[in-house]
Structures are given as C-alpha cells and as structure tokens.
C-alpha cells in the first residue's frame, strides 16, 4: 500500500525509515518531511491544516494508510476527518487526543478511574488559585490546561513563583491554553517514559525511554524539547512496567472507552517513579521526539503491520519483537537554542558519521540548499547509535558526533549519564 506520513522532524525521519522498511509499504510520501525523510520516500508540500487538501491528496495518490507524527494535527481532528472520508489513519481522534490537549481532562479521568497521579485542583480565577496555593504550601506545580509548547508547567518553590505563574497563565500569557490552570502536588522521584500501542480496547507495551529536557550538561539551564534520549530505561524494571500497564495504561483505555472516545494510537506516559510506585505526570497522544529515534531502531517487528493492527482493533493478536541492544541519541542543536537561532549554516560529515556500524543520523531541522545540507531549525540532527549497553551506545554516538563538522552547532556531552552510572553499579 501507499503510505502518507505527516510531520517534519527527527521523529518523522525515524518513522519514515521504519515505515519504508515494511514489506507492506509500496510508496511512502511525507508531508512536509525533511532531507532525512527524503532518503526513504517522497516529500510533498501539503497544507496539513487543510484537511480536505490532505483527503484530496490521499485520493489522487491512492494512499491506503496515513500516519500522523505530531500532536497539533491530532488535536485539530485530522484523524477524524480522514477516517470519515474512508482513509485508514493511525492516531487518536480529536476527542481522544484530549489526553494530551487538556491536562484538566486527563486529571479528571485519573480521578474517576483511580489512576495514580499527583493530587490536583482546577482553577479559572487567579485569586482563588493563589489562596489555594497559600493554604497548600510549596513546592507546588502550576500547569496551563492546554498545549503550550513546553512553557505550560512551572514547578514553583516559592509563593511568589507560583503566583507569578498563575497570573501569567490566567492573565493570557499563553493564550487560550492558560485560561484554566491545574495546580498539583509536587512529586519526588526519577522520571521515565513508557509507551503503549493502543487499539481502543487493548494495549501492548511499545518501549521505555528517558530523556534530557534541560539544555546544558548536568541537566542545567532552560527546558527544551529534549537534548537526547536513550532506550530502554532500566529504571522501569519488568515489574514496574507490569504495574504501569495494570495501574495506568489499562484503566485509561477503559475510562476512554467508557467516555465514548476509545483511544487508538500511541499513548506516551510521562511517569514519576515515586516511593509509592509509578505516578502519571502527563500523557502525550503520540510518539516522543527524540524518544522515537531510540525506540524504532530497536523494533525488529514490521511497524506498518503493528500500526495497522492498532487501527483495526486487532492488537490482542500482536506481539512485538525488540532488539536486545540499547539505543542512545544525541541532539545537535543550533547555537542559541532553545532561544533564537541562525539558519543556513552548512553541515558536513553526516556521511562520515554513518560509516560507523549501528549509527543513524536522523535529520530534525535541516534543509537542502543546492547540494548542501544546511541548518534549518533549533534541534537540527539526532545522532543515534545502538550498542550492547547504554554505555556502549553512548560511546558510539559521541564517536559519530565527533565526525560531524558543524561549528555553528552544539550538543550536551553527558547524554545518558544516569543510565551509565546505573550500569557501572
Ligand atoms: P509536563 O509537561 O506535565 O510533563 O511537565 C514538565 C516537567 O515538569 C516534567 O517532566 C517534570 O519534570 C515536571 N513536573 C510536572 N509535574 C510535576 C509534579 N507533579 N511533580 C514534580 N515535577 C513535575
Ligand atoms: N521529548 C518530549 C516529547 O516528545 O514530548
């Protein structure tokens, strides 16, 4: 069948690589894609906010399956419109994508279905919210209800900080996303990500990962979309993973089905591993970026078959085969990221890095300028390596990074430190 993939980042390069490797994939199109996805299919210019244009393209090119990478088209209901037009599409409906699009929705679901998460209250009035914080104490966490591109969460250690966050969010600093805030208890523990592939009624594990959100070594500096990641996350032992399935993922699927919005797609659970067990910090309704760049290179099974089984409600007959190898990815970003960056500088040496065994350089924010690869965004490359352990994958990935010649870029030098320390024992 012909497949259309929506998105343009490193996640989509990793998806394009795995989709095109499937025996079921005839032609792969990526809208809009990047020079990395173009190695695996045909990039096309399509306005994905215009759902009718996407439907028309699918009809013209005889697309049998659409895979949606990022959250914005999910929250905008692209899956609903394509499905209504008879085009098989992977990803949650608009209603089900509220698990990512509305923190208040998710917290209410957790409360109703007994899913472990931080205690919380919802507020639309700033003064009431501040009074609550004063009575509750700090640390406390203030979250905008809606999608806020990583700016919607403030872990406040003082009343002043909490009050400033409330004023900023309810005052319109994040647009409509902050009109309502969720205020929740501060959870202590180690963070890890758990992925599940869901078909509305059944879920199967889709790997574990940990990422580095802060821009500088030692997990310092401002938050980013992620400066690196690795998989598996050994901290999520098989026993803890079984608890996550039983206590978090399965009740979520039951709850969503009970609300008439069955969840189909990838459910990405951000977890805090507290002394009382795993607690849900947040859900994403899609694969992570850069987590996908370490999950998919470890998947031995046919990705298209697995995603189709999820759409068709047939996951109970699927079991996935994962490599025993570990994977680690290092994000090379343009200097200045996560602030403003310059575009257009030339990147050399990607081919040299890829001559190493088990190394893949995913393109995240690049562009082709004549025959040169140039920087075209904040996070630019994701240098990924497989290895016998995280320690081995880390060494290979940094070896690959050293072969890339791009003076205008930078990366962290300690991606995976927590896992490497754990492996050292
Ligand atoms: P979120 O966007 O909800 O994943 O939050 C972003 C980050 O804020 C998380 O990765 C955590 O590091 C932190 N965070 C969110 N909620 C809590 C909480 N209840 N307790 C402690 N840290 C939190
Ligand atoms: N790396 C975090 C995310 O994809 O949301």
Coordinates of C-alpha atoms and ligand atoms in Angstrom, one line a residue:
X1 CA 0.0 0.0 0.0
X2 CA 1.0 3.6 -0.4
X3 CA 1.5 5.5 2.9
X4 CA 1.4 9.2 3.9
X5 CA 3.4 10.3 6.9
X6 CA 2.6 13.7 8.4
X7 CA 5.4 15.7 10.1
X8 CA 8.9 17.1 9.5
X9 CA 11.2 16.4 12.5
X10 CA 13.6 13.8 13.7
X11 CA 10.7 11.7 14.9
X12 CA 9.3 11.6 11.3
X13 CA 12.7 10.7 9.9
X14 CA 12.8 7.7 12.2
X15 CA 9.2 6.8 11.4
X16 CA 9.9 7.2 7.6
X17 CA 12.9 4.8 7.9
X18 CA 10.8 2.1 9.7
X19 CA 7.6 2.5 7.6
X20 CA 9.6 2.3 4.3
X21 CA 11.3 -0.9 5.6
X22 CA 7.9 -2.7 5.8
X23 CA 7.0 -5.3 3.3
X24 CA 3.6 -3.7 3.2
X25 CA 4.9 -0.3 2.1
X26 CA 4.9 0.4 -1.6
X27 CA 5.3 4.2 -1.9
X28 CA 5.9 6.4 1.1
X29 CA 5.1 10.2 1.0
X30 CA 6.0 12.6 3.8
X31 CA 4.3 16.0 4.3
X32 CA 6.3 18.1 4.5
X33 CA 9.2 15.9 5.5
X34 CA 12.9 16.9 5.5
X35 CA 16.1 15.9 3.7
X36 CA 16.3 12.8 6.0
X37 CA 12.8 11.6 5.2
X38 CA 13.6 12.1 1.5
X39 CA 16.1 9.2 1.8
X40 CA 13.1 6.9 2.4
X41 CA 10.2 8.4 0.4
X42 CA 8.9 11.4 -1.4
X43 CA 8.5 14.7 0.4
X44 CA 5.3 16.6 -0.6
X45 CA 4.1 20.1 0.0
X46 CA 0.7 19.9 1.6
X47 CA -1.1 22.2 4.0
X48 CA -2.0 19.7 6.7
X49 CA -4.3 22.2 8.4
X50 CA -6.5 22.0 5.3
X51 CA -8.0 18.5 5.9
X52 CA -9.8 18.5 2.6
X53 CA -6.4 19.0 0.8
X54 CA -5.0 16.0 2.6
X55 CA -8.0 13.9 1.7
X56 CA -7.7 15.0 -2.0
X57 CA -4.0 14.1 -2.0
X58 CA -4.8 10.7 -0.5
X59 CA -7.4 10.0 -3.2
X60 CA -5.0 11.2 -6.0
X61 CA -2.1 9.1 -4.8
X62 CA -4.1 6.1 -3.7
X63 CA -2.9 6.3 -0.1
X64 CA -4.0 3.3 1.9
X65 CA -2.7 4.4 5.3
X66 CA -1.9 7.7 6.9
X67 CA 0.4 8.0 10.0
X68 CA 0.3 11.3 12.0
X69 CA 3.5 12.2 13.8
X70 CA 3.0 15.5 15.8
X71 CA 0.2 16.5 18.2
X72 CA -1.2 19.6 16.5
X73 CA -3.0 17.7 13.6
X74 CA -4.3 15.2 16.2
X75 CA -5.8 17.9 18.4
X76 CA -7.2 19.6 15.3
X77 CA -9.1 16.4 14.3
X78 CA -7.2 15.3 11.2
X79 CA -7.7 11.6 12.1
X80 CA -11.5 12.1 12.4
X81 CA -11.8 13.8 9.0
X82 CA -9.6 11.3 7.2
X83 CA -11.3 8.4 8.8
X84 CA -14.7 9.8 7.9
X85 CA -13.5 10.1 4.3
X86 CA -12.7 6.3 4.4
X87 CA -9.0 6.7 4.7
X88 CA -7.3 4.5 7.3
X89 CA -5.4 6.7 9.7
X90 CA -3.1 6.0 12.7
X91 CA -3.6 8.2 15.7
X92 CA -6.2 9.2 18.2
X93 CA -9.4 11.1 17.4
X94 CA -9.7 14.7 18.4
X95 CA -11.7 13.7 21.4
X96 CA -9.2 11.1 22.5
X97 CA -6.3 13.4 21.9
X98 CA -7.6 15.5 24.8
X99 CA -5.3 13.2 26.9
X100 CA -2.5 15.4 25.6
X101 CA -4.5 18.6 24.7
X102 CA -6.1 19.1 28.1
X103 CA -4.4 18.5 31.5
X104 CA -7.7 19.1 33.3
X105 CA -9.4 16.4 31.2
X106 CA -6.6 13.9 32.0
X107 CA -6.6 14.7 35.7
X108 CA -10.4 14.2 35.9
X109 CA -10.1 10.9 34.1
X110 CA -7.4 9.8 36.6
X111 CA -9.6 10.8 39.5
X112 CA -12.6 8.9 38.1
X113 CA -10.7 5.7 37.2
X114 CA -8.3 5.6 40.2
X115 CA -5.1 6.2 38.1
X116 CA -2.2 7.2 40.3
X117 CA -1.3 10.8 39.7
X118 CA -0.5 13.9 41.8
X119 CA -3.4 15.4 43.8
X120 CA -4.8 18.4 42.0
X121 CA -7.4 21.2 41.7
X122 CA -8.6 23.2 38.7
X123 CA -8.9 27.0 38.6
X124 CA -10.1 29.7 36.2
X125 CA -9.9 32.5 38.7
X126 CA -6.4 33.8 39.7
X127 CA -7.3 35.0 43.2
X128 CA -8.9 31.7 44.2
X129 CA -5.9 29.8 42.8
X130 CA -3.5 31.9 44.8
X131 CA -5.5 31.5 48.0
X132 CA -5.3 27.7 47.4
X133 CA -1.5 27.9 47.0
X134 CA -1.1 29.9 50.1
X135 CA -3.1 27.4 52.1
X136 CA -1.4 24.4 50.5
X137 CA 2.3 25.4 50.7
X138 CA 5.3 25.0 48.4
X139 CA 6.8 23.3 46.4
X140 CA 3.7 23.1 44.2
X141 CA 3.2 22.7 40.4
X142 CA 1.2 25.1 38.2
X143 CA 0.2 23.9 34.8
X144 CA -1.7 25.5 31.9
X145 CA -4.6 23.3 30.8
X146 CA -3.9 23.4 27.1
X147 CA -1.0 22.9 24.7
X148 CA 1.8 25.4 25.5
X149 CA 4.8 24.2 23.6
X150 CA 6.8 23.2 26.8
X151 CA 6.1 26.6 28.5
X152 CA 3.0 25.5 30.4
X153 CA 4.5 23.9 33.5
X154 CA 6.0 25.8 36.4
X155 CA 7.5 23.8 39.4
X156 CA 7.3 26.6 42.0
X157 CA 9.5 26.5 45.1
X158 CA 8.2 29.8 46.5
X159 CA 4.7 31.5 46.7
X160 CA 6.0 34.4 44.6
X161 CA 6.9 32.0 41.8
X162 CA 3.6 30.2 42.0
X163 CA 1.6 33.4 42.0
X164 CA 3.6 34.8 39.0
X165 CA 2.9 31.6 37.1
X166 CA -0.9 31.8 37.9
X167 CA -1.0 35.5 36.9
X168 CA 0.9 34.8 33.7
X169 CA -1.2 31.8 32.6
X170 CA -4.7 33.0 33.6
X171 CA -3.7 36.6 32.5
X172 CA -3.4 35.3 28.9
X173 CA 0.4 34.9 28.7
X174 CA -0.1 31.5 26.9
X175 CA -3.2 32.5 25.1
X176 CA -6.3 30.3 25.5
X177 CA -4.1 27.4 26.7
X178 CA -3.7 29.1 30.1
X179 CA -7.3 30.3 30.7
X180 CA -7.6 27.4 33.1
X181 CA -4.8 26.1 35.3
X182 CA -4.3 22.8 37.1
X183 CA -2.4 23.1 40.4
X184 CA -1.0 19.9 41.6
X185 CA 1.2 18.3 44.3
X186 CA 4.9 18.1 43.7
X187 CA 6.1 14.5 43.2
X188 CA 9.5 13.3 44.1
X189 CA 11.3 10.6 42.2
X190 CA 13.0 9.7 38.9
X191 CA 11.2 10.4 35.6
X192 CA 10.9 7.9 32.9
X193 CA 8.7 7.5 29.8
X194 CA 6.5 4.5 28.9
X195 CA 4.9 4.0 25.5
X196 CA 1.9 1.8 24.7
X197 CA 0.4 1.0 21.4
X198 CA -3.4 1.0 21.8
X199 CA -6.4 -0.2 19.6
X200 CA -9.2 1.3 21.6
X201 CA -9.6 -1.8 23.8
X202 CA -6.2 -3.4 24.1
X203 CA -2.7 -2.0 24.7
X204 CA 0.7 -3.5 24.3
X205 CA 4.0 -2.1 25.6
X206 CA 5.9 -0.1 22.9
X207 CA 9.2 0.5 24.8
X208 CA 10.6 2.7 27.5
X209 CA 12.9 5.7 27.4
X210 CA 14.4 8.5 29.4
X211 CA 15.3 11.9 28.0
X212 CA 17.2 15.1 29.0
X213 CA 15.0 18.1 28.9
X214 CA 17.5 20.8 30.1
X215 CA 19.8 22.4 27.5
X216 CA 23.1 22.1 29.4
X217 CA 25.3 19.4 30.9
X218 CA 24.3 18.2 34.4
X219 CA 20.6 18.8 33.5
X220 CA 21.0 22.6 33.9
X221 CA 19.6 25.6 32.1
X222 CA 16.2 26.1 30.4
X223 CA 13.9 23.4 29.3
X224 CA 14.0 22.2 25.7
X225 CA 12.1 19.7 23.5
X226 CA 14.7 17.2 24.6
X227 CA 18.5 17.2 24.1
X228 CA 18.9 13.4 24.0
X229 CA 17.3 10.2 25.0
X230 CA 18.0 6.5 25.5
X231 CA 16.1 3.3 25.5
X232 CA 15.4 1.1 27.3
X233 CA 15.1 2.9 30.6
X234 CA 16.4 0.2 33.0
X235 CA 14.8 2.1 35.9
X236 CA 11.5 0.8 34.6
X237 CA 12.0 -2.8 35.6
X238 CA 9.8 -5.5 34.1
X239 CA 7.9 -5.5 37.4
X240 CA 7.3 -1.7 37.3
X241 CA 6.3 -1.9 33.6
X242 CA 3.7 -4.5 34.5
X243 CA 2.4 -2.1 37.2
X244 CA 2.3 0.8 34.7
X245 CA 0.2 -1.4 32.3
X246 CA -2.2 -2.5 35.1
X247 CA -2.5 0.7 37.1
X248 CA -2.2 3.4 34.5
X249 CA -2.5 2.3 30.8
X250 CA -5.3 -0.2 31.1
X251 CA -7.6 1.9 33.3
X252 CA -7.0 4.8 30.9
X253 CA -8.2 2.7 28.0
X254 CA -11.2 1.6 30.0
X255 CA -12.0 5.1 31.0
X256 CA -11.7 6.5 27.5
X257 CA -13.9 3.7 26.1
X258 CA -16.5 4.4 28.9
X259 CA -16.5 8.1 27.8
X260 CA -17.2 7.1 24.2
X261 CA -13.8 8.2 22.9
X262 CA -11.8 4.9 22.6
X263 CA -8.1 5.6 22.5
X264 CA -6.3 4.3 19.3
X265 CA -2.7 5.3 18.8
X266 CA 0.4 5.7 20.8
X267 CA -0.1 6.6 24.4
X268 CA 3.1 8.1 25.8
X269 CA 3.0 8.2 29.6
X270 CA 5.4 10.6 31.4
X271 CA 5.9 9.0 34.7
X272 CA 7.4 9.9 38.1
X273 CA 8.7 6.8 39.9
X274 CA 7.9 7.7 43.5
X275 CA 8.5 5.7 46.6
X276 CA 4.8 4.7 46.4
X277 CA 5.1 3.5 42.8
X278 CA 4.7 5.0 39.3
X279 CA 2.5 8.1 39.1
X280 CA 1.3 9.7 35.9
X281 CA 2.8 13.2 35.3
X282 CA 1.3 13.7 31.8
X283 CA 0.1 11.9 28.7
X284 CA 1.1 12.6 25.1
X285 CA -1.0 11.3 22.3
X286 CA 1.8 10.5 20.0
X287 CA 5.4 9.2 19.9
X288 CA 8.1 11.4 21.6
X289 CA 10.7 13.4 19.8
X290 CA 13.6 12.4 20.3
X291 CA 12.4 9.2 22.0
X292 CA 11.2 7.7 18.7
X293 CA 14.7 8.0 17.4
X294 CA 15.8 5.4 20.1
X295 CA 12.6 3.3 20.2
X296 CA 12.2 2.5 16.5
X297 CA 15.8 1.4 15.7
X298 CA 15.2 -1.3 18.4
X299 CA 12.0 -2.5 16.9
X300 CA 12.5 -5.7 14.9
X301 CA 8.9 -6.2 14.0
X302 CA 7.1 -4.7 11.0
X303 CA 6.0 -1.2 12.0
X304 CA 3.2 -0.9 9.4
X305 CA 1.7 -4.2 10.5
X306 CA 1.7 -3.2 14.1
X307 CA 0.1 0.3 13.5
X308 CA -2.5 -1.3 11.2
X309 CA -3.4 -3.8 13.9
X310 CA -3.9 -0.9 16.3
X311 CA -6.3 0.9 13.8
X312 CA -8.2 -2.3 13.1
X313 CA -8.7 -3.2 16.8
X314 CA -6.6 -6.3 16.5
X315 CA -3.7 -5.8 18.9
X316 CA -4.7 -8.8 21.0
X317 CA -3.1 -11.0 18.3
X318 CA 0.1 -8.9 18.0
X319 CA 3.4 -9.4 19.9
X320 CA 6.3 -7.2 19.1
X321 CA 9.9 -8.2 18.8
X322 CA 12.5 -5.8 20.2
X323 CA 16.3 -5.9 19.8
X324 CA 18.3 -6.7 23.0
X325 CA 20.5 -3.7 22.1
X326 CA 20.3 -0.4 23.8
X327 CA 20.0 2.9 21.8
X328 CA 21.1 6.4 22.6
X329 CA 20.5 9.6 20.6
X330 CA 22.3 12.9 21.0
X331 CA 20.6 16.1 19.7
X332 CA 22.9 18.5 17.9
X333 CA 21.2 21.9 18.1
X334 CA 22.0 25.3 16.6
X335 CA 23.8 27.6 19.0
X336 CA 21.3 29.8 20.8
X337 CA 18.7 27.0 21.1
X338 CA 16.1 27.0 22.9
X339 CA 16.3 30.8 22.2
X340 CA 16.6 32.3 18.7
X341 CA 19.0 30.6 16.3
X342 CA 20.5 31.3 13.0
X343 CA 19.6 29.2 10.0
X344 CA 21.5 28.4 6.9
X345 CA 25.0 27.3 8.1
X346 CA 26.4 24.2 6.3
X347 CA 26.7 20.8 8.0
X348 CA 29.4 18.4 6.8
X349 CA 30.4 14.9 7.7
X350 CA 27.0 13.2 8.2
X351 CA 28.1 10.5 5.8
X352 CA 31.4 10.0 7.7
X353 CA 29.4 9.5 10.9
X354 CA 27.1 7.0 9.2
X355 CA 30.0 4.8 8.1
X356 CA 30.2 3.6 11.7
X357 CA 28.3 0.4 12.5
X358 CA 24.9 0.8 14.1
X359 CA 24.9 4.6 13.7
X360 CA 22.0 6.5 12.2
X361 CA 21.9 10.3 11.8
X362 CA 18.3 11.5 11.9
X363 CA 17.6 14.9 10.4
X364 CA 15.4 17.1 12.6
X365 CA 15.9 20.6 11.4
X366 CA 17.8 20.6 8.1
X367 CA 17.2 21.7 4.6
X368 CA 18.8 21.1 1.2
X369 CA 20.4 24.2 -0.3
X370 CA 21.7 23.2 -3.8
X371 CA 23.5 20.0 -2.8
X372 CA 24.4 21.2 0.7
X373 CA 22.8 20.2 4.0
X374 CA 22.2 23.4 6.0
X375 CA 20.7 24.1 9.4
X376 CA 17.0 25.0 9.4
X377 CA 15.8 25.0 13.0
X378 CA 16.7 24.7 16.7
X379 CA 17.2 21.0 17.1
X380 CA 19.0 20.0 13.9
X381 CA 20.4 16.4 14.0
X382 CA 19.8 13.4 16.2
X383 CA 22.9 11.2 16.2
X384 CA 21.7 7.8 17.2
X385 CA 23.8 4.6 18.0
X386 CA 22.9 1.1 19.1
X387 CA 25.2 -0.7 21.5
X388 CA 25.4 -3.7 23.8
X389 CA 24.6 -1.4 26.7
X390 CA 23.7 2.3 27.2
X391 CA 27.4 2.9 28.0
X392 CA 28.4 1.3 24.7
X393 CA 25.7 3.1 22.7
X394 CA 26.8 6.4 24.3
X395 CA 30.5 5.9 23.2
X396 CA 29.4 5.1 19.7
X397 CA 27.1 8.0 19.4
X398 CA 29.7 10.5 20.7
X399 CA 32.2 9.0 18.2
X400 CA 29.7 9.7 15.5
X401 CA 29.1 13.2 16.7
X402 CA 32.9 13.9 16.6
X403 CA 32.8 13.2 12.8
X404 CA 30.2 15.8 12.1
X405 CA 31.7 19.1 11.1
X406 CA 29.3 21.9 12.0
X407 CA 30.9 24.7 14.1
X408 CA 27.5 26.5 14.5
X409 CA 26.0 23.6 16.4
X410 CA 26.4 22.2 19.9
X411 CA 25.3 19.2 22.0
X412 CA 25.4 18.1 25.6
X413 CA 28.4 15.9 26.5
X414 CA 26.6 13.8 29.1
X415 CA 23.5 12.3 27.4
X416 CA 22.7 9.0 29.2
X417 CA 24.7 9.8 32.4
X418 CA 22.1 8.4 34.8
X419 CA 21.9 5.1 32.9
X420 CA 25.7 4.9 32.6
X421 CA 26.0 5.4 36.3
X422 CA 23.4 2.7 36.9
X423 CA 25.3 0.3 34.6
X424 CA 28.5 1.0 36.4
X425 CA 26.7 -0.2 39.6
Ligands
LIG1 P1 4.7 18.0 31.9 O1 4.7 19.0 30.7 O2 3.4 17.8 32.5 O3 5.4 16.7 31.5 O4 5.7 18.7 32.9 C1 7.0 19.1 32.5 C2 8.0 18.7 33.6 O5 7.6 19.3 34.8 C3 8.0 17.2 33.9 O6 8.8 16.5 33.0 C4 8.5 17.2 35.3 O7 9.9 17.3 35.3 C5 7.9 18.4 35.9 N1 6.7 18.1 36.6 C6 5.4 18.1 36.1 N2 4.5 17.8 37.0 C7 5.2 17.5 38.2 C8 4.8 17.1 39.5 N3 3.6 17.0 39.9 N4 5.8 17.0 40.4 C9 7.1 17.2 40.1 N5 7.5 17.6 38.9 C10 6.6 17.7 37.9
LIG2 N1 10.6 14.6 24.2 C1 9.3 15.0 24.7 C2 8.2 15.0 23.8 O1 8.2 14.5 22.7 O2 7.1 15.4 24.2

